[in-house]
Amino acid sequence: FRPHPQFYVSHKEFIEDLERQVAANPLVELDRARTGFSAMARSSLMVTDLSGVLFDYALLFGRPILLAMSDVGVGGQEGEDLSQPLWDIEASIALSSGLMGDEPAALPGLAQAALADRSAQERRIAEFRERSFYNFGAAGKAAAANIISLMDGR
């Protein structure tokens, strides 16, 4: 389990209580490392809310993601002024194996289903890359070719 790093500052008592609760459980690891890379590398599945770490996990590791998302507005953010859906929300949903609403009891079933069908996650990520990125995995080569073309006056 990897809490958001800000929780260690703004919810210190909650984290201390959580640490006490999971200390004796060998199946639960509470990750306090500076970055989440190691925890993501050791995991089989990510459960997250709307967060940029979802994109890191999907694109680096290609493993299933469950998105904890309820009907939360975007109030107080610039996104509320836009007439179309927000890209990051749509992209997060597109990369997720399942959506968790306000019912945590659904988590075990959703996790089992996501882990049982990894090929579906691979397809979601491939489709997302195709729609969202230009020259994915070869951007340096494409950029160099464009720079050379500009320098040659072509």
PDB file of C-alpha atoms in Angstrom:
ATOM      1  CA  PHE A   1       0.000   0.000   0.000  1.00  0.00           C
ATOM      2  CA  ARG A   2       1.423   3.346  -0.998  1.00  0.00           C
ATOM      3  CA  PRO A   3      -0.341   6.383   0.420  1.00  0.00           C
ATOM      4  CA  HIS A   4       0.050   9.693  -1.324  1.00  0.00           C
ATOM      5  CA  PRO A   5       3.211  11.300   0.122  1.00  0.00           C
ATOM      6  CA  GLN A   6       1.214  14.315   1.322  1.00  0.00           C
ATOM      7  CA  PHE A   7      -0.726  12.018   3.691  1.00  0.00           C
ATOM      8  CA  TYR A   8       2.411  11.697   5.829  1.00  0.00           C
ATOM      9  CA  VAL A   9       2.219  15.448   6.407  1.00  0.00           C
ATOM     10  CA  SER A  10      -1.478  16.311   6.407  1.00  0.00           C
ATOM     11  CA  HIS A  11      -2.899  13.058   7.844  1.00  0.00           C
ATOM     12  CA  LYS A  12      -0.105  11.980  10.164  1.00  0.00           C
ATOM     13  CA  GLU A  13      -2.381  10.387  12.793  1.00  0.00           C
ATOM     14  CA  PHE A  14      -4.241   8.410  10.139  1.00  0.00           C
ATOM     15  CA  ILE A  15      -0.952   7.057   8.729  1.00  0.00           C
ATOM     16  CA  GLU A  16       0.336   6.152  12.203  1.00  0.00           C
ATOM     17  CA  ASP A  17      -2.910   4.272  12.915  1.00  0.00           C
ATOM     18  CA  LEU A  18      -2.698   2.514   9.542  1.00  0.00           C
ATOM     19  CA  GLU A  19       0.902   1.502  10.211  1.00  0.00           C
ATOM     20  CA  ARG A  20      -0.139  -0.070  13.540  1.00  0.00           C
ATOM     21  CA  GLN A  21      -3.016  -1.946  11.894  1.00  0.00           C
ATOM     22  CA  VAL A  22      -0.940  -3.508   9.098  1.00  0.00           C
ATOM     23  CA  ALA A  23       2.311  -4.089  11.010  1.00  0.00           C
ATOM     24  CA  ALA A  24       1.525  -7.732  11.846  1.00  0.00           C
ATOM     25  CA  ASN A  25       0.067  -8.621   8.453  1.00  0.00           C
ATOM     26  CA  PRO A  26       2.710 -10.237   6.212  1.00  0.00           C
ATOM     27  CA  LEU A  27       0.491  -9.670   3.169  1.00  0.00           C
ATOM     28  CA  VAL A  28       0.520  -5.894   3.514  1.00  0.00           C
ATOM     29  CA  GLU A  29       3.497  -3.668   2.863  1.00  0.00           C
ATOM     30  CA  LEU A  30       3.287   0.049   3.569  1.00  0.00           C
ATOM     31  CA  ASP A  31       5.633   1.783   1.146  1.00  0.00           C
ATOM     32  CA  ARG A  32       7.271   4.994   2.376  1.00  0.00           C
ATOM     33  CA  ALA A  33       9.954   5.285  -0.302  1.00  0.00           C
ATOM     34  CA  ARG A  34      10.574   8.687  -1.877  1.00  0.00           C
ATOM     35  CA  THR A  35       9.257   7.520  -5.252  1.00  0.00           C
ATOM     36  CA  GLY A  36       6.662   4.916  -6.093  1.00  0.00           C
ATOM     37  CA  PHE A  37       8.698   3.146  -8.754  1.00  0.00           C
ATOM     38  CA  SER A  38       9.806   0.211  -6.609  1.00  0.00           C
ATOM     39  CA  ALA A  39       6.313  -0.377  -5.221  1.00  0.00           C
ATOM     40  CA  MET A  40       4.838  -0.261  -8.715  1.00  0.00           C
ATOM     41  CA  ALA A  41       7.465  -2.687 -10.001  1.00  0.00           C
ATOM     42  CA  ARG A  42       6.593  -5.215  -7.269  1.00  0.00           C
ATOM     43  CA  SER A  43       2.826  -4.904  -7.657  1.00  0.00           C
ATOM     44  CA  SER A  44       0.394  -6.848  -9.814  1.00  0.00           C
ATOM     45  CA  LEU A  45      -2.422  -4.297  -9.779  1.00  0.00           C
ATOM     46  CA  MET A  46      -2.894  -0.625  -8.956  1.00  0.00           C
ATOM     47  CA  VAL A  47      -5.894   0.883  -7.198  1.00  0.00           C
ATOM     48  CA  THR A  48      -5.804   4.656  -7.512  1.00  0.00           C
ATOM     49  CA  ASP A  49      -7.924   7.747  -7.727  1.00  0.00           C
ATOM     50  CA  LEU A  50      -7.482  10.327 -10.477  1.00  0.00           C
ATOM     51  CA  SER A  51      -3.747  10.790 -10.403  1.00  0.00           C
ATOM     52  CA  GLY A  52      -0.876  11.137 -12.816  1.00  0.00           C
ATOM     53  CA  VAL A  53       0.718   8.030 -11.315  1.00  0.00           C
ATOM     54  CA  LEU A  54      -1.917   6.022 -13.191  1.00  0.00           C
ATOM     55  CA  PHE A  55      -0.238   6.957 -16.477  1.00  0.00           C
ATOM     56  CA  ASP A  56       3.209   6.002 -15.162  1.00  0.00           C
ATOM     57  CA  TYR A  57       1.906   2.614 -14.076  1.00  0.00           C
ATOM     58  CA  ALA A  58       0.035   1.899 -17.299  1.00  0.00           C
ATOM     59  CA  LEU A  59       2.762   2.993 -19.686  1.00  0.00           C
ATOM     60  CA  LEU A  60       5.766   1.655 -17.768  1.00  0.00           C
ATOM     61  CA  PHE A  61       4.387  -1.597 -16.404  1.00  0.00           C
ATOM     62  CA  GLY A  62       1.267  -2.367 -18.441  1.00  0.00           C
ATOM     63  CA  ARG A  63      -0.515  -3.909 -15.483  1.00  0.00           C
ATOM     64  CA  PRO A  64      -4.192  -3.667 -14.544  1.00  0.00           C
ATOM     65  CA  ILE A  65      -5.513  -0.526 -12.886  1.00  0.00           C
ATOM     66  CA  LEU A  66      -8.690  -0.059 -10.902  1.00  0.00           C
ATOM     67  CA  LEU A  67      -9.846   3.524 -10.770  1.00  0.00           C
ATOM     68  CA  ALA A  68     -11.503   4.617  -7.538  1.00  0.00           C
ATOM     69  CA  MET A  69     -13.840   7.253  -8.831  1.00  0.00           C
ATOM     70  CA  SER A  70     -17.140   8.583  -7.620  1.00  0.00           C
ATOM     71  CA  ASP A  71     -19.230  11.398  -9.000  1.00  0.00           C
ATOM     72  CA  VAL A  72     -16.914  14.215  -8.039  1.00  0.00           C
ATOM     73  CA  GLY A  73     -17.171  17.519  -9.819  1.00  0.00           C
ATOM     74  CA  VAL A  74     -14.212  19.512 -11.019  1.00  0.00           C
ATOM     75  CA  GLY A  75     -15.300  22.572  -9.078  1.00  0.00           C
ATOM     76  CA  GLY A  76     -12.577  25.013  -8.207  1.00  0.00           C
ATOM     77  CA  GLN A  77     -10.452  24.006 -11.150  1.00  0.00           C
ATOM     78  CA  GLU A  78     -10.141  25.562 -14.573  1.00  0.00           C
ATOM     79  CA  GLY A  79     -11.678  22.425 -16.060  1.00  0.00           C
ATOM     80  CA  GLU A  80     -15.142  23.494 -15.006  1.00  0.00           C
ATOM     81  CA  ASP A  81     -14.959  26.247 -17.626  1.00  0.00           C
ATOM     82  CA  LEU A  82     -14.469  23.809 -20.499  1.00  0.00           C
ATOM     83  CA  SER A  83     -17.434  22.651 -22.551  1.00  0.00           C
ATOM     84  CA  GLN A  84     -16.003  19.216 -23.300  1.00  0.00           C
ATOM     85  CA  PRO A  85     -14.979  16.359 -21.008  1.00  0.00           C
ATOM     86  CA  LEU A  86     -11.545  16.624 -19.414  1.00  0.00           C
ATOM     87  CA  TRP A  87      -8.856  14.589 -21.206  1.00  0.00           C
ATOM     88  CA  ASP A  88      -7.209  13.283 -18.041  1.00  0.00           C
ATOM     89  CA  ILE A  89     -10.482  11.890 -16.706  1.00  0.00           C
ATOM     90  CA  GLU A  90     -11.384  10.238 -20.011  1.00  0.00           C
ATOM     91  CA  ALA A  91      -7.843   8.874 -20.401  1.00  0.00           C
ATOM     92  CA  SER A  92      -7.834   7.516 -16.839  1.00  0.00           C
ATOM     93  CA  ILE A  93     -11.102   5.708 -17.465  1.00  0.00           C
ATOM     94  CA  ALA A  94      -9.823   4.358 -20.796  1.00  0.00           C
ATOM     95  CA  LEU A  95      -6.717   2.894 -19.129  1.00  0.00           C
ATOM     96  CA  SER A  96      -8.593   1.341 -16.224  1.00  0.00           C
ATOM     97  CA  SER A  97      -9.648  -2.267 -15.941  1.00  0.00           C
ATOM     98  CA  GLY A  98     -12.611  -1.251 -13.822  1.00  0.00           C
ATOM     99  CA  LEU A  99     -14.186   1.596 -11.922  1.00  0.00           C
ATOM    100  CA  MET A 100     -14.830   1.535  -8.213  1.00  0.00           C
ATOM    101  CA  GLY A 101     -17.581   3.790  -7.017  1.00  0.00           C
ATOM    102  CA  ASP A 102     -18.321   4.345  -3.366  1.00  0.00           C
ATOM    103  CA  GLU A 103     -18.518   0.623  -2.585  1.00  0.00           C
ATOM    104  CA  PRO A 104     -15.191  -0.799  -1.357  1.00  0.00           C
ATOM    105  CA  ALA A 105     -16.720  -4.276  -0.994  1.00  0.00           C
ATOM    106  CA  ALA A 106     -16.567  -4.548  -4.797  1.00  0.00           C
ATOM    107  CA  LEU A 107     -12.749  -4.337  -4.762  1.00  0.00           C
ATOM    108  CA  PRO A 108     -11.912  -8.075  -4.442  1.00  0.00           C
ATOM    109  CA  GLY A 109     -14.157  -9.064  -7.362  1.00  0.00           C
ATOM    110  CA  LEU A 110     -12.921  -6.235  -9.557  1.00  0.00           C
ATOM    111  CA  ALA A 111      -9.302  -7.073  -8.742  1.00  0.00           C
ATOM    112  CA  GLN A 112      -9.772 -10.772  -9.539  1.00  0.00           C
ATOM    113  CA  ALA A 113     -11.438  -9.960 -12.855  1.00  0.00           C
ATOM    114  CA  ALA A 114      -8.712  -7.461 -13.813  1.00  0.00           C
ATOM    115  CA  LEU A 115      -5.913  -9.881 -12.960  1.00  0.00           C
ATOM    116  CA  ALA A 116      -7.601 -12.729 -14.839  1.00  0.00           C
ATOM    117  CA  ASP A 117      -7.691 -10.814 -18.145  1.00  0.00           C
ATOM    118  CA  ARG A 118      -4.338  -9.085 -18.611  1.00  0.00           C
ATOM    119  CA  SER A 119      -4.674  -9.174 -22.391  1.00  0.00           C
ATOM    120  CA  ALA A 120      -7.557  -6.709 -22.109  1.00  0.00           C
ATOM    121  CA  GLN A 121      -5.252  -4.304 -20.242  1.00  0.00           C
ATOM    122  CA  GLU A 122      -2.577  -4.696 -22.909  1.00  0.00           C
ATOM    123  CA  ARG A 123      -5.173  -3.841 -25.594  1.00  0.00           C
ATOM    124  CA  ARG A 124      -6.372  -0.778 -23.653  1.00  0.00           C
ATOM    125  CA  ILE A 125      -2.825   0.528 -23.325  1.00  0.00           C
ATOM    126  CA  ALA A 126      -1.981  -0.122 -26.997  1.00  0.00           C
ATOM    127  CA  GLU A 127      -5.167   1.662 -28.113  1.00  0.00           C
ATOM    128  CA  PHE A 128      -4.435   4.556 -25.754  1.00  0.00           C
ATOM    129  CA  ARG A 129      -0.869   4.921 -27.059  1.00  0.00           C
ATOM    130  CA  GLU A 130      -2.093   4.868 -30.661  1.00  0.00           C
ATOM    131  CA  ARG A 131      -4.686   7.586 -29.976  1.00  0.00           C
ATOM    132  CA  SER A 132      -2.608   9.748 -27.664  1.00  0.00           C
ATOM    133  CA  PHE A 133       1.054   9.729 -28.682  1.00  0.00           C
ATOM    134  CA  TYR A 134       2.893  10.643 -31.826  1.00  0.00           C
ATOM    135  CA  ASN A 135       5.982   8.489 -32.487  1.00  0.00           C
ATOM    136  CA  PHE A 136       5.656   6.604 -29.185  1.00  0.00           C
ATOM    137  CA  GLY A 137       8.982   4.944 -28.429  1.00  0.00           C
ATOM    138  CA  ALA A 138      10.688   6.684 -31.343  1.00  0.00           C
ATOM    139  CA  ALA A 139      10.209  10.377 -30.561  1.00  0.00           C
ATOM    140  CA  GLY A 140      13.944  11.104 -30.404  1.00  0.00           C
ATOM    141  CA  LYS A 141      14.551   9.694 -33.865  1.00  0.00           C
ATOM    142  CA  ALA A 142      11.578  11.571 -35.324  1.00  0.00           C
ATOM    143  CA  ALA A 143      12.613  14.831 -33.627  1.00  0.00           C
ATOM    144  CA  ALA A 144      16.193  14.477 -34.896  1.00  0.00           C
ATOM    145  CA  ALA A 145      14.947  13.883 -38.448  1.00  0.00           C
ATOM    146  CA  ASN A 146      12.767  16.995 -38.235  1.00  0.00           C
ATOM    147  CA  ILE A 147      15.641  19.107 -36.875  1.00  0.00           C
ATOM    148  CA  ILE A 148      17.947  17.916 -39.656  1.00  0.00           C
ATOM    149  CA  SER A 149      15.233  18.695 -42.189  1.00  0.00           C
ATOM    150  CA  LEU A 150      14.851  22.222 -40.799  1.00  0.00           C
ATOM    151  CA  MET A 151      18.596  22.784 -40.768  1.00  0.00           C
ATOM    152  CA  ASP A 152      18.896  21.587 -44.362  1.00  0.00           C
ATOM    153  CA  GLY A 153      16.120  23.979 -45.365  1.00  0.00           C
ATOM    154  CA  ARG A 154      13.876  21.216 -46.659  1.00  0.00           C
TER     155      ARG A 154
END
